Coordinates of C-alpha atoms and ligand atoms in Angstrom, one line a residue:
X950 CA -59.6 60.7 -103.2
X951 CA -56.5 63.0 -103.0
X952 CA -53.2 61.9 -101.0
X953 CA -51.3 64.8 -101.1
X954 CA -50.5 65.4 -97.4
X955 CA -51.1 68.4 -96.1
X956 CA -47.9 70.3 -94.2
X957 CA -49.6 69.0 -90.6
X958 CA -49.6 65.7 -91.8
X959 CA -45.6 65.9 -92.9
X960 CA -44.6 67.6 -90.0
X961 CA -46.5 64.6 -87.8
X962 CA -44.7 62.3 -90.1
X963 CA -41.1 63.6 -89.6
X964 CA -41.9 64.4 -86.0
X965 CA -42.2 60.5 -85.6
X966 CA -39.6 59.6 -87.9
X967 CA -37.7 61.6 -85.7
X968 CA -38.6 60.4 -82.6
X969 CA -38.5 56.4 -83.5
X970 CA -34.5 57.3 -85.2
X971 CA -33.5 59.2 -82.0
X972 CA -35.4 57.6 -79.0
X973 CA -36.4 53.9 -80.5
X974 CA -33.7 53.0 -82.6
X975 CA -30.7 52.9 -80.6
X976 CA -32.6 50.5 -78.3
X977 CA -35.2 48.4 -79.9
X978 CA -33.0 45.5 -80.5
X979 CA -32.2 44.7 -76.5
X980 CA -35.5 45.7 -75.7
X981 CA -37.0 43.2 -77.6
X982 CA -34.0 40.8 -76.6
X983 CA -35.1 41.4 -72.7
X984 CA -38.6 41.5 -73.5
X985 CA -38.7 45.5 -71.7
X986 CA -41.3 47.8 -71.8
X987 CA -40.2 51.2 -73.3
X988 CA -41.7 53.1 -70.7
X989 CA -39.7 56.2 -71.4
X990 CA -40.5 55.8 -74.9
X991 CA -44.2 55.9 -73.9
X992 CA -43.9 58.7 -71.6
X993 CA -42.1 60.7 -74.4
X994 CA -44.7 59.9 -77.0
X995 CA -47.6 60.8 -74.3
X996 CA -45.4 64.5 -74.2
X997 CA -45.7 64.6 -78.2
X998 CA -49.3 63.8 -78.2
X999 CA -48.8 60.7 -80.0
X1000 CA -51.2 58.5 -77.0
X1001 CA -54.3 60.2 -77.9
X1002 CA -53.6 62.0 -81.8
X1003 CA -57.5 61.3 -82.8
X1004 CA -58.6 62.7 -79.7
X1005 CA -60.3 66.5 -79.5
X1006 CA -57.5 68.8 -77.5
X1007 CA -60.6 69.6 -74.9
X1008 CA -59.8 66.0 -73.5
X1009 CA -56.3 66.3 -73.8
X1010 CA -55.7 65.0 -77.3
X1011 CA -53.7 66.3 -80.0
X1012 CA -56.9 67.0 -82.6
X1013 CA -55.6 65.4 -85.6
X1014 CA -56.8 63.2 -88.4
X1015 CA -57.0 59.5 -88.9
X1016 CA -54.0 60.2 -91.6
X1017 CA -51.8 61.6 -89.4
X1018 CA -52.3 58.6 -87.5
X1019 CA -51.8 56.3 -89.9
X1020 CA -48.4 58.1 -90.5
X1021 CA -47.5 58.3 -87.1
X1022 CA -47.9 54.4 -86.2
X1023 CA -46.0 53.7 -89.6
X1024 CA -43.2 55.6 -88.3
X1025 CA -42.8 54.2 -85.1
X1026 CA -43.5 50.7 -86.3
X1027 CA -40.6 50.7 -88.7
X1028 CA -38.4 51.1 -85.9
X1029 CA -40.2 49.5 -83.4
X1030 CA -43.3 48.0 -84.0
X1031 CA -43.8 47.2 -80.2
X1032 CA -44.1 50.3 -79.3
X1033 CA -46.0 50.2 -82.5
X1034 CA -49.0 48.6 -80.8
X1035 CA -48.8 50.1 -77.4
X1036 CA -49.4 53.2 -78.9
X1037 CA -52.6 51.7 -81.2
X1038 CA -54.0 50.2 -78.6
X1039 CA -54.0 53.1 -76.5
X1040 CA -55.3 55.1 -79.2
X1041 CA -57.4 53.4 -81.6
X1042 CA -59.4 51.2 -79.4
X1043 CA -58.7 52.9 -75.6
X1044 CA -59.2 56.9 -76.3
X1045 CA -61.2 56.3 -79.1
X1046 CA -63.9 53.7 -77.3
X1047 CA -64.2 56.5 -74.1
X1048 CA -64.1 59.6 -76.8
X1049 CA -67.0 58.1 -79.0
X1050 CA -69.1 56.3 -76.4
X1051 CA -67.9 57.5 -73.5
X1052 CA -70.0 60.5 -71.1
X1053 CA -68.7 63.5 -70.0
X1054 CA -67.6 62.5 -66.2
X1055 CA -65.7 59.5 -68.4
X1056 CA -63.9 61.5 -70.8
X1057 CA -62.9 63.7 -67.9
X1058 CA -61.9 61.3 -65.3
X1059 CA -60.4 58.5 -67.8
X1060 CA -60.0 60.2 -71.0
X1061 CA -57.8 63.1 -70.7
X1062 CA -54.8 61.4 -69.1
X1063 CA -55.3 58.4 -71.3
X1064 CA -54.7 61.1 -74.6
X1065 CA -52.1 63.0 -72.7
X1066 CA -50.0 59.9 -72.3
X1067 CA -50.2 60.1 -67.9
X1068 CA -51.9 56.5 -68.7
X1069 CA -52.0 53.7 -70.4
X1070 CA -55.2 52.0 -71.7
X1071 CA -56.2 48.4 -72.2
X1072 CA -59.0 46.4 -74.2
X1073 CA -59.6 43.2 -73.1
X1074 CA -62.1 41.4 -74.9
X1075 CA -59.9 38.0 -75.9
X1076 CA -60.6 34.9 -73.5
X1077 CA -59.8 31.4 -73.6
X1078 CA -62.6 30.4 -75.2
X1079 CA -63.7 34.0 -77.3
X1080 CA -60.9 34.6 -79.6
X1081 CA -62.3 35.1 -83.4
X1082 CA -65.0 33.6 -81.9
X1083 CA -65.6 37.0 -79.8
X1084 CA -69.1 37.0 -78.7
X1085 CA -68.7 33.7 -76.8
X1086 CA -67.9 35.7 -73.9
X1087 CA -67.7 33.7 -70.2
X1088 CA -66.4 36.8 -68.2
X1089 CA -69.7 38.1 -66.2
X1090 CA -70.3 40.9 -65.0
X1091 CA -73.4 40.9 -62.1
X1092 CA -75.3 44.3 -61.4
X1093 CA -75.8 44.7 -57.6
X1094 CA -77.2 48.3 -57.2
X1095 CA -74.8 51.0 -57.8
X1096 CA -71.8 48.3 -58.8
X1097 CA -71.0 45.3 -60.8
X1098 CA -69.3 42.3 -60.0
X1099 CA -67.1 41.2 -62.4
X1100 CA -65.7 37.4 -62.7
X1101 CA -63.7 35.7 -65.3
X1102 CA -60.7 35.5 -67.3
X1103 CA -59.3 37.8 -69.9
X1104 CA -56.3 37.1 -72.5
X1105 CA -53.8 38.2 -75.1
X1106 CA -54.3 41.8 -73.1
X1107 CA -51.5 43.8 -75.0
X1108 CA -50.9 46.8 -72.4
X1109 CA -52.5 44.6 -69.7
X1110 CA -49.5 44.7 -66.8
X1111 CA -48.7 47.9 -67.3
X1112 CA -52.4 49.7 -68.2
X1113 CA -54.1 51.9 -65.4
X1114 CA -57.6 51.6 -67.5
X1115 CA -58.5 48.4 -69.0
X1116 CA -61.8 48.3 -71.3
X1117 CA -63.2 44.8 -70.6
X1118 CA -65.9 43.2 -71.8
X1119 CA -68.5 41.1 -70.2
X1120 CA -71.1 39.3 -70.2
X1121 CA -74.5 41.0 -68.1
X1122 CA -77.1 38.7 -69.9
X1123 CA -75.9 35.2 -71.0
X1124 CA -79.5 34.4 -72.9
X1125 CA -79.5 37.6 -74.8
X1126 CA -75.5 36.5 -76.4
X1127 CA -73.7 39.3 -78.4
X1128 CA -76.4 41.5 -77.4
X1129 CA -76.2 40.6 -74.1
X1130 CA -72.5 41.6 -73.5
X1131 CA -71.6 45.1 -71.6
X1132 CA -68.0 47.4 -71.6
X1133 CA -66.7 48.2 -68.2
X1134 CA -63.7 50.8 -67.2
X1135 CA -62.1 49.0 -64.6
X1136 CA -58.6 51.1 -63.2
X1137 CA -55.9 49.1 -62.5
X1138 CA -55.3 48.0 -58.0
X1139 CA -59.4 47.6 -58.5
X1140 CA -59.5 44.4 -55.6
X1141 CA -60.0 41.4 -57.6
X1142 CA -58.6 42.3 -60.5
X1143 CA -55.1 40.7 -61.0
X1144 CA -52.5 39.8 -63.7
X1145 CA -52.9 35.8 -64.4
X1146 CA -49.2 35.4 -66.5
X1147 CA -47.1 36.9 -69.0
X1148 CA -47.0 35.6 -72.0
X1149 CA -43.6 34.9 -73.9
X1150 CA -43.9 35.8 -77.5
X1151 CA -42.2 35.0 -80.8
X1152 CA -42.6 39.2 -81.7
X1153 CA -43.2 42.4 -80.1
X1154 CA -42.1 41.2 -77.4
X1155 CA -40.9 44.3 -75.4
X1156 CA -44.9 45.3 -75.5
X1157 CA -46.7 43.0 -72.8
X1158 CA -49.4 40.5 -73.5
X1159 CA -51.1 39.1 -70.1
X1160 CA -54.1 37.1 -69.0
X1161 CA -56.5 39.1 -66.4
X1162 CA -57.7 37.6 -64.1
X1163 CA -61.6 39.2 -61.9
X1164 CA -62.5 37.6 -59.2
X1165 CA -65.5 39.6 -57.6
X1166 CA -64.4 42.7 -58.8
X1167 CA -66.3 45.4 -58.1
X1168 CA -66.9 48.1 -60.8
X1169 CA -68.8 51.3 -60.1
X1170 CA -72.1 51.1 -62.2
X1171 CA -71.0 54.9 -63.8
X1172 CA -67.9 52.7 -65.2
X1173 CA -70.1 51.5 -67.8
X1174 CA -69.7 52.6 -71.1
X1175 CA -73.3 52.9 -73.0
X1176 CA -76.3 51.0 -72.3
X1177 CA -76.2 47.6 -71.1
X1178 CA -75.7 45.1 -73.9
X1179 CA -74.0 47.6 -76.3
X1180 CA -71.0 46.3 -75.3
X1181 CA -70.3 43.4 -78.5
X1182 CA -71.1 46.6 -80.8
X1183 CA -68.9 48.4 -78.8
X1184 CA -66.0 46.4 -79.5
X1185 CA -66.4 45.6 -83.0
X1186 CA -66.9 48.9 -83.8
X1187 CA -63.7 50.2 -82.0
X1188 CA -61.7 47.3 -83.6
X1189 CA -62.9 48.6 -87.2
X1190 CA -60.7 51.6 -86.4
X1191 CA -58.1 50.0 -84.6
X1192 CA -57.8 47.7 -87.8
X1193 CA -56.4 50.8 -89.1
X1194 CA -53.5 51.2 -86.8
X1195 CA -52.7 47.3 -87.1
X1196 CA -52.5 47.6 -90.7
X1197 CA -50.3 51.0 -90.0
X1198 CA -48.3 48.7 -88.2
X1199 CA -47.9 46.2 -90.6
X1200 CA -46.8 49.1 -93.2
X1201 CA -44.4 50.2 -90.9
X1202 CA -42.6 47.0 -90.8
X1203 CA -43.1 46.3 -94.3
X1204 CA -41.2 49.7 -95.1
X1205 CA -38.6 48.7 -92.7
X1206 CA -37.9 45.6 -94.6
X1207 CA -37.3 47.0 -97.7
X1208 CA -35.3 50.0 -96.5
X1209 CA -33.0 47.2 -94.7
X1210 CA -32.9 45.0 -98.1
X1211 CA -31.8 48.3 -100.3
X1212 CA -28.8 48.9 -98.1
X1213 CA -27.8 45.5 -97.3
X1214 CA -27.8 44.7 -101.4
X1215 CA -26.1 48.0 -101.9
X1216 CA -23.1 47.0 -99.4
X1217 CA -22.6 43.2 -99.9
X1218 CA -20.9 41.5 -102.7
X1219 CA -21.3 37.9 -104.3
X1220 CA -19.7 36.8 -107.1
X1221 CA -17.8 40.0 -107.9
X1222 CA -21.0 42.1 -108.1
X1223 CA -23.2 44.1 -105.5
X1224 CA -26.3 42.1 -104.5
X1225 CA -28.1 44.8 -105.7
X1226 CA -27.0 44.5 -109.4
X1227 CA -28.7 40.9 -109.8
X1228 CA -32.0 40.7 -111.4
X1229 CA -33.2 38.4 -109.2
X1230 CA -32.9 41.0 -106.1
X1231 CA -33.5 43.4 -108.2
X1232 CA -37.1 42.2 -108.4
X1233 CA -37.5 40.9 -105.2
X1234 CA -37.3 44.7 -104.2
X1235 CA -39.8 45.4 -106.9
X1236 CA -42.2 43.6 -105.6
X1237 CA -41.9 44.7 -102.1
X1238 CA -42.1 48.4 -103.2
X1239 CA -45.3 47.7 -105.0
X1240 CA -46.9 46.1 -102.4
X1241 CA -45.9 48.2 -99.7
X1242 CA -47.1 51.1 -101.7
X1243 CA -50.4 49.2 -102.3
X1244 CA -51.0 48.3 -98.9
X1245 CA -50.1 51.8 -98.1
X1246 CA -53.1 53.5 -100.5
X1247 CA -55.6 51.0 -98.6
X1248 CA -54.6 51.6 -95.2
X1249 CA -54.9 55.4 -96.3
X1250 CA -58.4 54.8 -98.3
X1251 CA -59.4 53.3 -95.0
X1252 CA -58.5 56.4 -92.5
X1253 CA -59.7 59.0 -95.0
X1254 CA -63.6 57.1 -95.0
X1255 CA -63.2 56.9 -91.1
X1256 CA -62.0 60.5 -91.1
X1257 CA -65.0 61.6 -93.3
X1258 CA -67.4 59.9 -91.4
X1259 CA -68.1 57.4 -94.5
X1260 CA -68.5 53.5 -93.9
X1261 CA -65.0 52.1 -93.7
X1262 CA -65.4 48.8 -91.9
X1263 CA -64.6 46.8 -95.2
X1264 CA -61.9 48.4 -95.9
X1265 CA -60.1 48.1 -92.5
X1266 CA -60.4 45.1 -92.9
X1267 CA -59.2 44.4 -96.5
X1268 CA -56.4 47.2 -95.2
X1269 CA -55.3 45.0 -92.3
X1270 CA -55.7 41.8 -94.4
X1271 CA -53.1 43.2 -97.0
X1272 CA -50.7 44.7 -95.1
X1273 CA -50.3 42.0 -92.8
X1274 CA -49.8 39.6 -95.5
X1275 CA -47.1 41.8 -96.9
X1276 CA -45.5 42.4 -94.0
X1277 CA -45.0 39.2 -93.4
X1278 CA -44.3 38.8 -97.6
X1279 CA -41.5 41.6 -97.3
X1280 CA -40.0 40.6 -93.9
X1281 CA -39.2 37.1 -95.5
X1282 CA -38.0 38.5 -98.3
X1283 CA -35.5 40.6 -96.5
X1284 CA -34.1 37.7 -94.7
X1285 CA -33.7 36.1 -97.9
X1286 CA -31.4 38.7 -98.7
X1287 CA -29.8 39.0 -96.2
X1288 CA -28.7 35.3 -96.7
X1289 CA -27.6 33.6 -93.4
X1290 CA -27.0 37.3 -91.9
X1291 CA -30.7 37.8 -91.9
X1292 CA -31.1 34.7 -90.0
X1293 CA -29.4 35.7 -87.1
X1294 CA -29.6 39.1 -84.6
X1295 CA -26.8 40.9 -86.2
X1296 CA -29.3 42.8 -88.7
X1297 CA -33.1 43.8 -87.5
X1298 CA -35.0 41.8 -90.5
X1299 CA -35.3 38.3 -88.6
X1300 CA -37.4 40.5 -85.7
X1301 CA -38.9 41.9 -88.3
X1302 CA -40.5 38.5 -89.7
X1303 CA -41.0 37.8 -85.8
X1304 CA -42.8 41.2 -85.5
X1305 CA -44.9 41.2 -88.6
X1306 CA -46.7 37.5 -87.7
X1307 CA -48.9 39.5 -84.9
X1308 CA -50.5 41.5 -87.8
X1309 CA -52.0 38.6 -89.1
X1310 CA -54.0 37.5 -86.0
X1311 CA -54.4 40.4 -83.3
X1312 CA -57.8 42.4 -83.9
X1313 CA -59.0 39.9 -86.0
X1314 CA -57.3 36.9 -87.7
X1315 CA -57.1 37.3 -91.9
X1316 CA -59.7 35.0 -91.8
X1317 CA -61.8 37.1 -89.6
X1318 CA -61.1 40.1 -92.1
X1319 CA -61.9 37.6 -94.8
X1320 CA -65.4 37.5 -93.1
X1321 CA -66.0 41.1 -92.5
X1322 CA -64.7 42.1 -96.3
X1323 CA -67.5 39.1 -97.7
X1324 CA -70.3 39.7 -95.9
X1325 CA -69.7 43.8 -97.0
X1326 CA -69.7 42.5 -100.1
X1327 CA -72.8 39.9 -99.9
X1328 CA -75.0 42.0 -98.0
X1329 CA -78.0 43.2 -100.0
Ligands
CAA2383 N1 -70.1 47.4 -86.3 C1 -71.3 47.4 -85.7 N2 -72.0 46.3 -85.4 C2 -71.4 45.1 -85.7 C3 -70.2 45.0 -86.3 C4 -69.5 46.2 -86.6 N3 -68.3 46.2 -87.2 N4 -69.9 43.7 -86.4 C5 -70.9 43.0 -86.0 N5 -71.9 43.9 -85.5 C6 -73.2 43.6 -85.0 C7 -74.0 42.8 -86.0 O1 -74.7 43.7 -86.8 C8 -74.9 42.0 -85.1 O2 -75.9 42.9 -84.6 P1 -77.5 42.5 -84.8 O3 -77.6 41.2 -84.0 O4 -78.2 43.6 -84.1 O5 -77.8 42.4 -86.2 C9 -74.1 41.7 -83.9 O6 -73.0 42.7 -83.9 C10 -73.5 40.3 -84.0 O7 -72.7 40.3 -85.1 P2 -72.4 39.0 -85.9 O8 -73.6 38.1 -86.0 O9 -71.7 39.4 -87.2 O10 -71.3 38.3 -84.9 P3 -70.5 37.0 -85.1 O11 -70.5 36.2 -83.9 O12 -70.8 36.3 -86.4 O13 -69.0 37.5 -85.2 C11 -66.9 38.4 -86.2 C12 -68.5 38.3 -86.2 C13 -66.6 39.4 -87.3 C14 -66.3 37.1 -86.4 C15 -66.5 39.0 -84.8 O14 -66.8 38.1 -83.7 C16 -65.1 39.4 -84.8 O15 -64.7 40.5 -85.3 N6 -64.2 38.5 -84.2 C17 -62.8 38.9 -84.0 C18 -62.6 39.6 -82.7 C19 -61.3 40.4 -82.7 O16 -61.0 41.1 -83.6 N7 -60.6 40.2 -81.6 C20 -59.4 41.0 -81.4 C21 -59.2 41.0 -79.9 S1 -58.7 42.6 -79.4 C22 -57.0 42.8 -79.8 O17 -56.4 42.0 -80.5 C23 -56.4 44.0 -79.3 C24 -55.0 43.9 -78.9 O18 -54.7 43.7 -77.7 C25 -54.0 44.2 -79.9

């Protein structure tokens, strides 16, 4: 397996380096201060095709390959990794769910202006009681004629108060469990629908995380995606890919804490010598390059199976599981060095730390991954 990117791939790269310098920079540190929603950001990235990049260009998408995305999300996430997971979500489980599974009055109703960045997508499959423990669905969904009712409560919806199609899962045959579970498109002012609370969050917090709450709302039968009861496979496989964006994510905010460490120990003095001229840093860095780089070459192994249409559900995960942990690994690390300065909001690395945690539990908990990369490895 070859990584040499090909001049597409570098020009998506720089395109979003660009992009999260010029437009995210500048204001990621008050946004996440005010906990805002970067809707211009999002409306901008929608105009570079950055909402729907895996998506064919006949439903509005920008045609490109799981590497590119990868890239892409690294990019943005190293500046802001909020607008880091708007954009995966929206991509790697909204666009790709409809684009996959989806039929053709879907894809042309919900699909193109989900990949052309006019709207936003959710997933909601998280409720109170169905976390890692996902099949263990409550919210219903009752079939009378040409419309379902649906009833429950969704939550940890990232996009949720500000999506205009929300992928939900529910349950249309309790005695039949995960394969008794169905995926609905329900668009946002649908009566009965409504946003339960906001959550306040230790990271990402200018994306928004919300509980949803259905109380007889009525979905058009044609909303359904697939066949009653596909709706569990459904979701698990979308979050294989979206694992991929996540650990993207994670990348990007590992990179970000090294390229803060190299300048910081370049600048600051101790003891009449730069930071950076002490072994100890010195290996600190080390260590976060080679793990960053490792984490990297999985997340990338991982896109190019998806991309050639190989089985690449293990190594999502073991992707995700990694780069997570390093994020996290790196983030610390950076505060470290960055001595009481990291601590406090003058320099980005303590939201990084505060960003990075999320990696480690949204689309699956490590230990969920841990459980996905064993049984791959048991099965047989
Ligand atoms: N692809 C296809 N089918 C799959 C599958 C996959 N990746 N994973 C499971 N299935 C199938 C199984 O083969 C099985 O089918 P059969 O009964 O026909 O054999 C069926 O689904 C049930 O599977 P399991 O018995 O493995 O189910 P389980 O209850 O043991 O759960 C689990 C397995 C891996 C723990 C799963 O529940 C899981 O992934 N949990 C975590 C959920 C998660 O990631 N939530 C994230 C929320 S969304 C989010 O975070 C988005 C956001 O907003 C950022």
């Amino acid at each position: 397996m070859m990584f040499d990117f090909t001049e597409t791939q570098l020009m998506i790269q720089e395109t979003a380096r660009k992009f999260a310098e010029e437009e995210l920079a500048p204001s990621a540190a008050e946004r996440d201060e005010k906990e805002e929603f970067p809707y211009n950001a999002v409306k901008k990235l929608g105009e570079l095709g950055f909402m729907g990049m895996i998506v064919p260009e006949q439903y509005g998408g920008a045609g490109l390959d799981m590497i590119s995305y990868v890239l892409a999300i690294e990019e943005i996430s190293k500046v802001d990794a909020s607008c880091g997971v708007i954009m995966s979500v929206n991509n790697s489980l909204v666009c790709y769910g409809i684009n996959e599974w989806g039929t053709e009055d879907q894809k042309q109703k919900f699909l193109i202006p989900l990949a052309t960045g006019k709207k936003l997508g959710a997933f909601a499959l998280s409720e109170p009681e169905a976390g890692s423990d996902a099949s263990n669905q409550k919210t219903t969904a009752v079939r009378h004629g040409d419309y379902y009712l649906l009833n429950g409560t969704k939550n940890f919806t990232t996009n949720g108060a500000h999506a205009d199609i929300i992928l939900v899962m529910a349950t249309t045959d309790k005695l039949k469990g995960s394969h008794g579970i169905s995926t609905f498109i329900v668009e946002k002012g649908t009566p009965g629908l409504s946003i339960a609370k906001k959550e306040k969050k230790l990271g990402i917090r200018s994306s928004d995380t919300v509980s949803l709450a259905f109380q007889d709302c009525s979905v058009p039968a044609e909303n359904r995606i697939g066949e009653e009861g596909f709706g569990f496979k459904f979701a698990m496989k979308t979050l294989d890919g979206g694992r991929i964006g996540i650990a993207s994510q994670a990348v990007g905010i590992a990179k970000a804490s090294l390229e803060a460490s190299l300048k910081y120990s370049k600048q600051r003095k101790a003891f009449g010598q730069y930071l950076a001229d002490f072994q100890a840093i010195q290996f600190k860095l080390a260590d976060m390059a080679t793990k960053i780089d490792a984490a990297q070459m999985l997340t990338l192994k991982a896109a190019a199976l998806k991309e050639e249409g190989k089985p690449f559900a293990h190594l999502a995960a073991m992707a995700k599981l990694y780069a997570s942990m390093i994020a996290v690994e790196c983030a610390s690390e950076a505060i470290q060095i960055h001595g009481g300065y990291g601590y406090i909001k003058e320099y980005n690395v303590e939201r990084y730390l505060r960003d990075a945690k999320i990696t480690e539990i949204y689309e699956g908990t490590s230990e969920v991954q841990r459980i996905v990369i064993s049984r791959s490895l048991l099965k047989d």
